[in-house]
Coordinates of C-alpha atoms in Angstrom, one line a residue:
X1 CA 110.7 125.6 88.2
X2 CA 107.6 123.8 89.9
X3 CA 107.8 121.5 92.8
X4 CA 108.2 118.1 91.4
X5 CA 104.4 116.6 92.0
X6 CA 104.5 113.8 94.5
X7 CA 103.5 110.1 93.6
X8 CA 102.4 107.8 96.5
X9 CA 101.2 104.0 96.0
X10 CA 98.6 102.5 98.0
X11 CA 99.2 98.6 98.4
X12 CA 96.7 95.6 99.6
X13 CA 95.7 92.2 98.4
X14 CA 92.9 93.4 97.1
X15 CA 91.0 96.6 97.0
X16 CA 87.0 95.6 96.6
X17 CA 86.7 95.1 100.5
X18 CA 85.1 98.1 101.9
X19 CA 87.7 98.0 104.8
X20 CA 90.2 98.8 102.0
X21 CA 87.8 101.0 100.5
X22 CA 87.8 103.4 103.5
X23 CA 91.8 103.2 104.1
X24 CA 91.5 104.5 100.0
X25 CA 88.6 107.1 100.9
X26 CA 91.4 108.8 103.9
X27 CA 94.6 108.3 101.9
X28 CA 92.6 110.2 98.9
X29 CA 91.6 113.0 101.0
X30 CA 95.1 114.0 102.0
X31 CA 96.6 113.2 98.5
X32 CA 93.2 115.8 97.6
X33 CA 94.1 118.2 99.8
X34 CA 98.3 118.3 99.2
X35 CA 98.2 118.0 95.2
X36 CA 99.8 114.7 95.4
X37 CA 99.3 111.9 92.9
X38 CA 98.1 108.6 94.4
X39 CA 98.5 104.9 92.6
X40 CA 96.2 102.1 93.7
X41 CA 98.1 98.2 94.1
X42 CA 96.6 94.8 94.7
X43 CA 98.5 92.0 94.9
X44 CA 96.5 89.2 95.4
X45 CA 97.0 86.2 96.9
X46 CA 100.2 85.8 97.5
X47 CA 101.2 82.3 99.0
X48 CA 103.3 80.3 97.5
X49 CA 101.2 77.1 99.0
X50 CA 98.6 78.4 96.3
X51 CA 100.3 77.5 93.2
X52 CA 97.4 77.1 90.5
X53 CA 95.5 80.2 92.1
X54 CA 95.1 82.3 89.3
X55 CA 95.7 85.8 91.8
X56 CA 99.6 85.3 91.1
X57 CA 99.4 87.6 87.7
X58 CA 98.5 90.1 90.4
X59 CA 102.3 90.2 91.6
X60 CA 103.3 91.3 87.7
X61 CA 101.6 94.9 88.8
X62 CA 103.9 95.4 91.4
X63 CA 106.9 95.6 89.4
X64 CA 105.9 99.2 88.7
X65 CA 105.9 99.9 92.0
X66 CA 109.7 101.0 92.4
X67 CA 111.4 104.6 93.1
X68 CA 111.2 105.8 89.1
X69 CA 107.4 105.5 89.0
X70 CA 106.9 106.4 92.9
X71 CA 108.2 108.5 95.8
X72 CA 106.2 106.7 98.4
X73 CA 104.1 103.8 99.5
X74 CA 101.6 103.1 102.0
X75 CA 100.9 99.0 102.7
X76 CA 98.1 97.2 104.6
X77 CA 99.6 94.5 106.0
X78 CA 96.0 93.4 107.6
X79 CA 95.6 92.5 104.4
X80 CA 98.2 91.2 103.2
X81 CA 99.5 89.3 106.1
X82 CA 96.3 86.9 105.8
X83 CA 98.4 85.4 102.5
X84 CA 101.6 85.4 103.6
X85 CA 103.7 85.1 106.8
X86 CA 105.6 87.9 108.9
X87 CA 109.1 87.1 107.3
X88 CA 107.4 87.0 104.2
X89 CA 105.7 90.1 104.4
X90 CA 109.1 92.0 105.4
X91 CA 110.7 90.2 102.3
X92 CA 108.3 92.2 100.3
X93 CA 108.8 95.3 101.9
X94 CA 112.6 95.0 101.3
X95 CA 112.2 94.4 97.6
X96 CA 110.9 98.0 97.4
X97 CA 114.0 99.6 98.7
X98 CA 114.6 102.4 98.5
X99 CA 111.4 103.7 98.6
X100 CA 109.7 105.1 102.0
X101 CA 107.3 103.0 103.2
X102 CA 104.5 103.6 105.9
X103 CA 102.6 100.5 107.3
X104 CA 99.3 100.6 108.0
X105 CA 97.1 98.1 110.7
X106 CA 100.1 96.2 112.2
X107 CA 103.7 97.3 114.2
X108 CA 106.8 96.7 111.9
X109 CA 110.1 97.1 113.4
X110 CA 111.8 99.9 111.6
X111 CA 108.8 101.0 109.5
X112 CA 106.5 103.8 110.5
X113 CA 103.2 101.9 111.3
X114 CA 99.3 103.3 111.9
X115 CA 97.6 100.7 114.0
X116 CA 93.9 100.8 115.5
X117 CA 94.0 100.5 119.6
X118 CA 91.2 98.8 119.7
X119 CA 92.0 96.4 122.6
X120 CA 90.0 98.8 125.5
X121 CA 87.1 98.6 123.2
X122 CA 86.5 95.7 122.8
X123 CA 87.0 94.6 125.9
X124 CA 84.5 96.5 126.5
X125 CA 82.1 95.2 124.6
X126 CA 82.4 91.7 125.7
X127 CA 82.1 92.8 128.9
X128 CA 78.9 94.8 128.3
X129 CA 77.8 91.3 126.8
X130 CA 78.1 89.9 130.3
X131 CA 77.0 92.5 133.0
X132 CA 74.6 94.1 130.9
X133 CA 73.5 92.0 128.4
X134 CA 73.6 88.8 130.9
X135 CA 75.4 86.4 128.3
X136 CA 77.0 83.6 129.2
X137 CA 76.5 81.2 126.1
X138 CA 78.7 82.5 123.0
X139 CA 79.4 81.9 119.5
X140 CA 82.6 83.3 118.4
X141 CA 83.1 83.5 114.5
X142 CA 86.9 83.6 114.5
X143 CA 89.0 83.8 111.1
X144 CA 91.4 81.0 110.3
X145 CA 94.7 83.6 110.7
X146 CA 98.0 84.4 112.3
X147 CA 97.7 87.8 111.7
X148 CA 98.2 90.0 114.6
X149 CA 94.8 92.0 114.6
X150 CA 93.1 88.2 114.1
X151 CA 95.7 87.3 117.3
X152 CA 94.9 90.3 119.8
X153 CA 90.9 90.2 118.9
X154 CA 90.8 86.2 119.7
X155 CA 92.8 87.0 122.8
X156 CA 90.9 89.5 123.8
X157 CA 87.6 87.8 123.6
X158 CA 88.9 84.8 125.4
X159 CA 90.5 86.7 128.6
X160 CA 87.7 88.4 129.2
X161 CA 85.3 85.0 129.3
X162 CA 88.3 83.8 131.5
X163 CA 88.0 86.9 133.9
X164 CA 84.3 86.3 134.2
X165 CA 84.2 82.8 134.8
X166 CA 82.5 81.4 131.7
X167 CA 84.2 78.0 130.8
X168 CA 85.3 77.3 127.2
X169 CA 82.3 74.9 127.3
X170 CA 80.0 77.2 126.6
X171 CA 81.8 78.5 123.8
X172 CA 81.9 77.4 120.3
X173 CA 84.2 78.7 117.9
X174 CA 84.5 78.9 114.0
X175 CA 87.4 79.3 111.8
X176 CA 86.1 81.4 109.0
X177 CA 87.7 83.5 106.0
X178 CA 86.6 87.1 106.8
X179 CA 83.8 86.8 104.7
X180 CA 80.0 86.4 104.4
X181 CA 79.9 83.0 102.3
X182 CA 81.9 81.7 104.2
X183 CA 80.7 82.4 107.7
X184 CA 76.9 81.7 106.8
X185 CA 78.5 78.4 105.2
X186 CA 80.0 77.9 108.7
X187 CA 76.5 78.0 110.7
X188 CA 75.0 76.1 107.9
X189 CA 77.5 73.0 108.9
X190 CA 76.6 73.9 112.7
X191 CA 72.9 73.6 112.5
X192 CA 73.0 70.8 110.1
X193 CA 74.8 68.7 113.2
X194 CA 73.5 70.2 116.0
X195 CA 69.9 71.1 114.6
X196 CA 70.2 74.3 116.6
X197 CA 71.5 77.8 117.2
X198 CA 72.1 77.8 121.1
X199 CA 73.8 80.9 122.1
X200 CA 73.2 84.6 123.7
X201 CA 75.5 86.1 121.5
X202 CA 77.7 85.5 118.5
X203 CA 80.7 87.4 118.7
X204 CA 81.9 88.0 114.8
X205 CA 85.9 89.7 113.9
X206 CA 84.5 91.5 111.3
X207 CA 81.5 93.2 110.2
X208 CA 80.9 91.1 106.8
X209 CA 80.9 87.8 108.9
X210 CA 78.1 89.6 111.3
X211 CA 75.6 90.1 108.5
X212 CA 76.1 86.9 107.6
X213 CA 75.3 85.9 111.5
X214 CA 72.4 87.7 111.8
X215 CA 71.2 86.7 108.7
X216 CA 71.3 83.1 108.9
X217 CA 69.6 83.5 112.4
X218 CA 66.9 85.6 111.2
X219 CA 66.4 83.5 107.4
X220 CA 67.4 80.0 108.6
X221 CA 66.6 79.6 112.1
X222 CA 63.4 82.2 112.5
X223 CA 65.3 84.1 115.4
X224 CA 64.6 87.2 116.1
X225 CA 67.7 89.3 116.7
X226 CA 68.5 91.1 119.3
X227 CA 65.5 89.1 121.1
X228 CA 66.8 85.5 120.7
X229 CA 70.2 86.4 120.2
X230 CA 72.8 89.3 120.2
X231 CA 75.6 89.6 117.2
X232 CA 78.4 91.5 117.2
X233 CA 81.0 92.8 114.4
X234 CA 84.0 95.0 114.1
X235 CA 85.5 97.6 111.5
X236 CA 81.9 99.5 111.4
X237 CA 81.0 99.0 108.1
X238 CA 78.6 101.1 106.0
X239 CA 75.9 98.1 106.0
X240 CA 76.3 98.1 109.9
X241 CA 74.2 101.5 109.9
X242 CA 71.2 100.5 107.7
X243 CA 71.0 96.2 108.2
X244 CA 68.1 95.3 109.7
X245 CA 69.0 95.2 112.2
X246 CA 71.4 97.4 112.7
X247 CA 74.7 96.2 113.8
X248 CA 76.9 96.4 116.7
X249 CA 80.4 97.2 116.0
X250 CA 84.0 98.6 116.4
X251 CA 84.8 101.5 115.1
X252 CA 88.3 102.1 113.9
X253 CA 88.4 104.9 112.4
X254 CA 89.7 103.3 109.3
X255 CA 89.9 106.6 106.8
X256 CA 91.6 108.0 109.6
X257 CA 94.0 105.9 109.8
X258 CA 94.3 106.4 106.3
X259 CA 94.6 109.5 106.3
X260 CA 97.4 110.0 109.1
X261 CA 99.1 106.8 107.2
X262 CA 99.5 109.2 104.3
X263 CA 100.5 112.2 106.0
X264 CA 102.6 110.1 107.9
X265 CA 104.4 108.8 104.6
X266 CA 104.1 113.1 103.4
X267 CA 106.1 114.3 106.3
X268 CA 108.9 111.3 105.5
X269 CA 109.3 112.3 101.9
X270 CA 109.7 116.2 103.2
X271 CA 112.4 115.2 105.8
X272 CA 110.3 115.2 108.9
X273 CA 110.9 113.2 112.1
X274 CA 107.6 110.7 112.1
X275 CA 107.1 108.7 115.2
X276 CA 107.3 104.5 115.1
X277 CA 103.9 103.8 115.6
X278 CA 100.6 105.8 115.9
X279 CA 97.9 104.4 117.5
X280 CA 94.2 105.3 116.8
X281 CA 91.4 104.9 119.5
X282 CA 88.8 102.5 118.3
X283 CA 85.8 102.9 120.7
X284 CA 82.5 100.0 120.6
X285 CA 79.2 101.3 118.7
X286 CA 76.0 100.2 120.0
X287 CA 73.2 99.5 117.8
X288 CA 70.0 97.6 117.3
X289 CA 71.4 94.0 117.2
X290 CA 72.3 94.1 121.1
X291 CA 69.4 96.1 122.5
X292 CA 67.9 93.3 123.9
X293 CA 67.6 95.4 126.9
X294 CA 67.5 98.4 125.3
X295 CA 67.5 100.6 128.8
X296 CA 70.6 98.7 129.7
X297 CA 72.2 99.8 125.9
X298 CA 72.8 103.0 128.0
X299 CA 74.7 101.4 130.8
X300 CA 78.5 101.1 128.0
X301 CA 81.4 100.8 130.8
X302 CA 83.9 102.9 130.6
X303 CA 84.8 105.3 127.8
X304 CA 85.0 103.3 125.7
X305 CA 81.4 104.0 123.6
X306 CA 80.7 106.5 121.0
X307 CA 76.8 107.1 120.0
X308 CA 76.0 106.4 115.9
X309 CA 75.1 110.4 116.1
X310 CA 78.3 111.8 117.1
X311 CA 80.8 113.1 115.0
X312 CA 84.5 114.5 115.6
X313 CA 85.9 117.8 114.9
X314 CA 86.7 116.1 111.7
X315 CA 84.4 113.9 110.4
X316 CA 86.0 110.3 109.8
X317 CA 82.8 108.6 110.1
X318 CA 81.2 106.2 108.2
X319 CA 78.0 107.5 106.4
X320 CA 76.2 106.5 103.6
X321 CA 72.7 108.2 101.9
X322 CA 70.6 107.1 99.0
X323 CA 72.5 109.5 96.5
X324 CA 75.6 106.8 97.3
X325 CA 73.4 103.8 97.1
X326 CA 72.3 105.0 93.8
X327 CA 75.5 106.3 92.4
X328 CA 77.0 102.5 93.4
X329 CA 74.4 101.1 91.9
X330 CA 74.8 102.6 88.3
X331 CA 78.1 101.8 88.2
X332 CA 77.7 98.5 88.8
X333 CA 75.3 98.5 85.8
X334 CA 77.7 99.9 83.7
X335 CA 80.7 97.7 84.8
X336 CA 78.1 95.1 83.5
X337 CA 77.3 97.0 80.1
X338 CA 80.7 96.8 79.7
X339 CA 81.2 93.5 79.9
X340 CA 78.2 92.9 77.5
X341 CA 79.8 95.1 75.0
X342 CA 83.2 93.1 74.9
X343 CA 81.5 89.8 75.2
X344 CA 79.5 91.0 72.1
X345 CA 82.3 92.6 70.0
X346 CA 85.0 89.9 70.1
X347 CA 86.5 91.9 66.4
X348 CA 90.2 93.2 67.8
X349 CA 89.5 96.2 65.7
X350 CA 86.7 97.4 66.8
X351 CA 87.7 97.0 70.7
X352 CA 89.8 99.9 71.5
X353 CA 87.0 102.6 70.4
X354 CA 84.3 100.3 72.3
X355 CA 86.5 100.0 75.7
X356 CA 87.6 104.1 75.4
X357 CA 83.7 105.1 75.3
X358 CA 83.1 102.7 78.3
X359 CA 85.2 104.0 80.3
X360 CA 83.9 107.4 79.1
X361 CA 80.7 106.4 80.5
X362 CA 82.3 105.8 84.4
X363 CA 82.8 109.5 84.7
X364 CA 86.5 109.1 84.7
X365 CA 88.3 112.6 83.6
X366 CA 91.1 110.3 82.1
X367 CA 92.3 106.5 81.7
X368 CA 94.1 104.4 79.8
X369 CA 94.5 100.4 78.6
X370 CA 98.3 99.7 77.6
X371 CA 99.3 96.7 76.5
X372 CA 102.4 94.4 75.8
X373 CA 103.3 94.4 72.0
X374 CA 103.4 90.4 72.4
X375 CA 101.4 88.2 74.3
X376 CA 103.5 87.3 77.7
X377 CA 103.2 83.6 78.5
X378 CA 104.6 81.9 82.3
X379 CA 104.8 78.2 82.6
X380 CA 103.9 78.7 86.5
X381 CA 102.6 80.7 88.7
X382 CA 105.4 83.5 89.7
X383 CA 106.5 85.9 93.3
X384 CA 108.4 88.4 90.9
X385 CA 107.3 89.4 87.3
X386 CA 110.0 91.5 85.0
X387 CA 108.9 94.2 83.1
X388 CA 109.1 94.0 79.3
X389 CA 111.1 97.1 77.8
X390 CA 108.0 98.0 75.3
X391 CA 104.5 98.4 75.5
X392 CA 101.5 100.6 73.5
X393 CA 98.6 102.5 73.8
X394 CA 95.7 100.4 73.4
X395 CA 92.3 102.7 74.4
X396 CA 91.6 105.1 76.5
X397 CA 91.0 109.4 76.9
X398 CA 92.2 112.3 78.4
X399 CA 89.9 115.4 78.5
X400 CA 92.3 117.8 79.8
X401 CA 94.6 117.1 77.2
X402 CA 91.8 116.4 74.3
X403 CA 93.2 112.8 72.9
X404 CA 91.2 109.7 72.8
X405 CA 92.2 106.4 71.0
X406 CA 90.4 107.3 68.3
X407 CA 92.8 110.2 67.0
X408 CA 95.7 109.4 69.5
X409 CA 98.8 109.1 67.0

């Protein structure tokens, strides 16, 4: 009899970030590479402080995710720990007992975590910002979180200023939400009371609210960046190697630590000693947006700098090539074809033939749309959602096993 086939879930808020993208990219290539079947989860927002935020029918998806339809699951609590609180967070976890469970971004007592040690890094960095880059006026787009990564990075940034001397005057901070719109909304409220954008450098906790830094500067304020001012990000995002300019960041190695998150959760489910916590090396990359002194650029302390050309025995490393742009791109066109068809073909009828060759059309090998044989109505928002005992085939394909909706019985 064949081994039974391993299923693993993958859990986050939500899975369009490219952060969350790259923890999928890693996880994928071991599941690949081991024969093991891998489920995708987002939850959404889940605060309870939220109550009309439609993101709550996001929590019915994760009554599937339980030890008949899984052996496994990997969560990313950097994620998920910007929605709810620490003892909230554990409350989920304990919901999907018995399964094994590997954390990934943050330590949790008594569950086998994969954290980025990025604090020598970073460090680093601001401190290259000060003896090398000779900054002593800063901008520091902060996120408006209690998350332990948000925590350490603000920390970080702040004992280092201490160590060097430079008083919090000469430091303005924003609370942002991880995201562009939101950053580039916060410098928009800046300029439009202090009529200017006086710093050296802007110090940004993630890549997305960088580009929206050094865009702003560069569209709003007619800087010219590195030359009027230095921006920095973190996570070292695919857009951080071709912006214009390119962008300084931290590199995590986030589909590596996917990737030893799921071999981590592997050797669990085969009875195999796994340490506590695993930490990954995060080292600074240096790129166009702090070469003000582009001889100095050379001078990183430390060992703390990897160049945007080297690559490990393994490569973990972001890349990305006009092949990607333009595969991205077209299915982005047909997600929006899609769309079009349904919003054209409101008959009931007609819409399980018209959603199967959709889907077709992504270049999936198989999928499938089930749905509820009644509709399923909640007079409030929910945390927990319970399964109905029934549901039915509604559109979808399988090549491998030659049945579509249109002759499925």
């Amino acid at each position: 009899m064949q081994d039974h086939k391993l299923r693993i879930g993958f859990l986050s808020d939500y899975l369009t970030s490219e952060y969350v993208d790259n923890l999928i990219n890693g996880i994928s290539n071991f599941c690949a590479e081991n024969n093991i079947r891998l489920f995708l989860f987002q939850i959404g927002d889940f605060h309870k402080k939220n109550p009309t935020f439609t993101n709550f029918e996001f929590a019915s998806v994760t009554a599937f995710i339980n030890s008949n339809n899984l052996d496994g699951l990997i969560v990313a609590s950097s994620a998920l720990l910007h929605s709810v609180n620490r003892e909230e967070y554990l409350a989920i976890l304990k919901d999907f007992s018995p399964l094994r469970i590997v954390n990934i971004a943050s330590e949790i007592p008594g569950v086998p975590s994969v954290v980025a040690d990025f604090e020598e890094a970073f460090d680093s960095l601001i401190q290259y910002l000060i003896d090398v880059q000779g900054c002593r006026r800063f901008g520091f787009m902060g996120v408006e979180s209690q998350t332990p990564e948000v925590v350490q990075r603000t920390e970080i940034f702040n004992r280092v200023l201490a160590r060097n001397g430079i008083s919090k005057d000469n430091v303005v901070v924003w609370k942002s939400t991880f995201d562009y719109s939101s950053a580039y909304k916060k410098l928009t409220e800046y300029r439009r009371e202090h009529g200017i954008i006086d710093f050296d450098a802007i110090v940004a906790l993630n890549d997305e609210m960088a580009f929206a830094c050094s865009d702003f500067c560069i569209r709003r304020m007619k800087m010219m960046v590195p030359n009027d001012i230095l921006i920095t990000g973190f996570d070292n995002l695919q857009r951080a190697t071709f912006n214009n300019p390119t962008i300084t960041s931290i590199n995590q190695q986030i589909e590596f630590i996917g990737y030893t998150a799921a071999n981590t959760l592997y050797k669990l489910l085969k009875g195999k000693e796994v340490p506590p916590v695993q930490r990954i090396k995060a080292k600074a990359v240096l790129r166009q947006s702090t070469a003000k002194d582009k001889e100095a650029q050379k001078n990183f302390p430390g060992n703390n700098f990897i160049s945007v050309d080297s690559r490990t025995s393994r490569d973990f490393s972001t890349s990305f090539s006009v092949s990607e742009w333009f595969n991205k791109r077209t299915q982005i066109l047909q997600a929006a074809n899609f769309q079009n068809s349904i919003d054209a073909n409101v008959i009931f009828d007609t819409l399980p033939e018209i959603i199967t060759n959709s889907l077709r059309g992504f270049g999936f090998q198989a999928a499938a749309v089930i749905t509820y044989e009644h509709p399923i109505e909640e007079p409030a928002p929910f945390d927990y959602f319970k399964l109905p005992s029934k549901a039915r085939f509604f559109a979808g394909f399988d090549y491998e096993k030659t049945f579509n909706v249109i002759n499925f019985p």
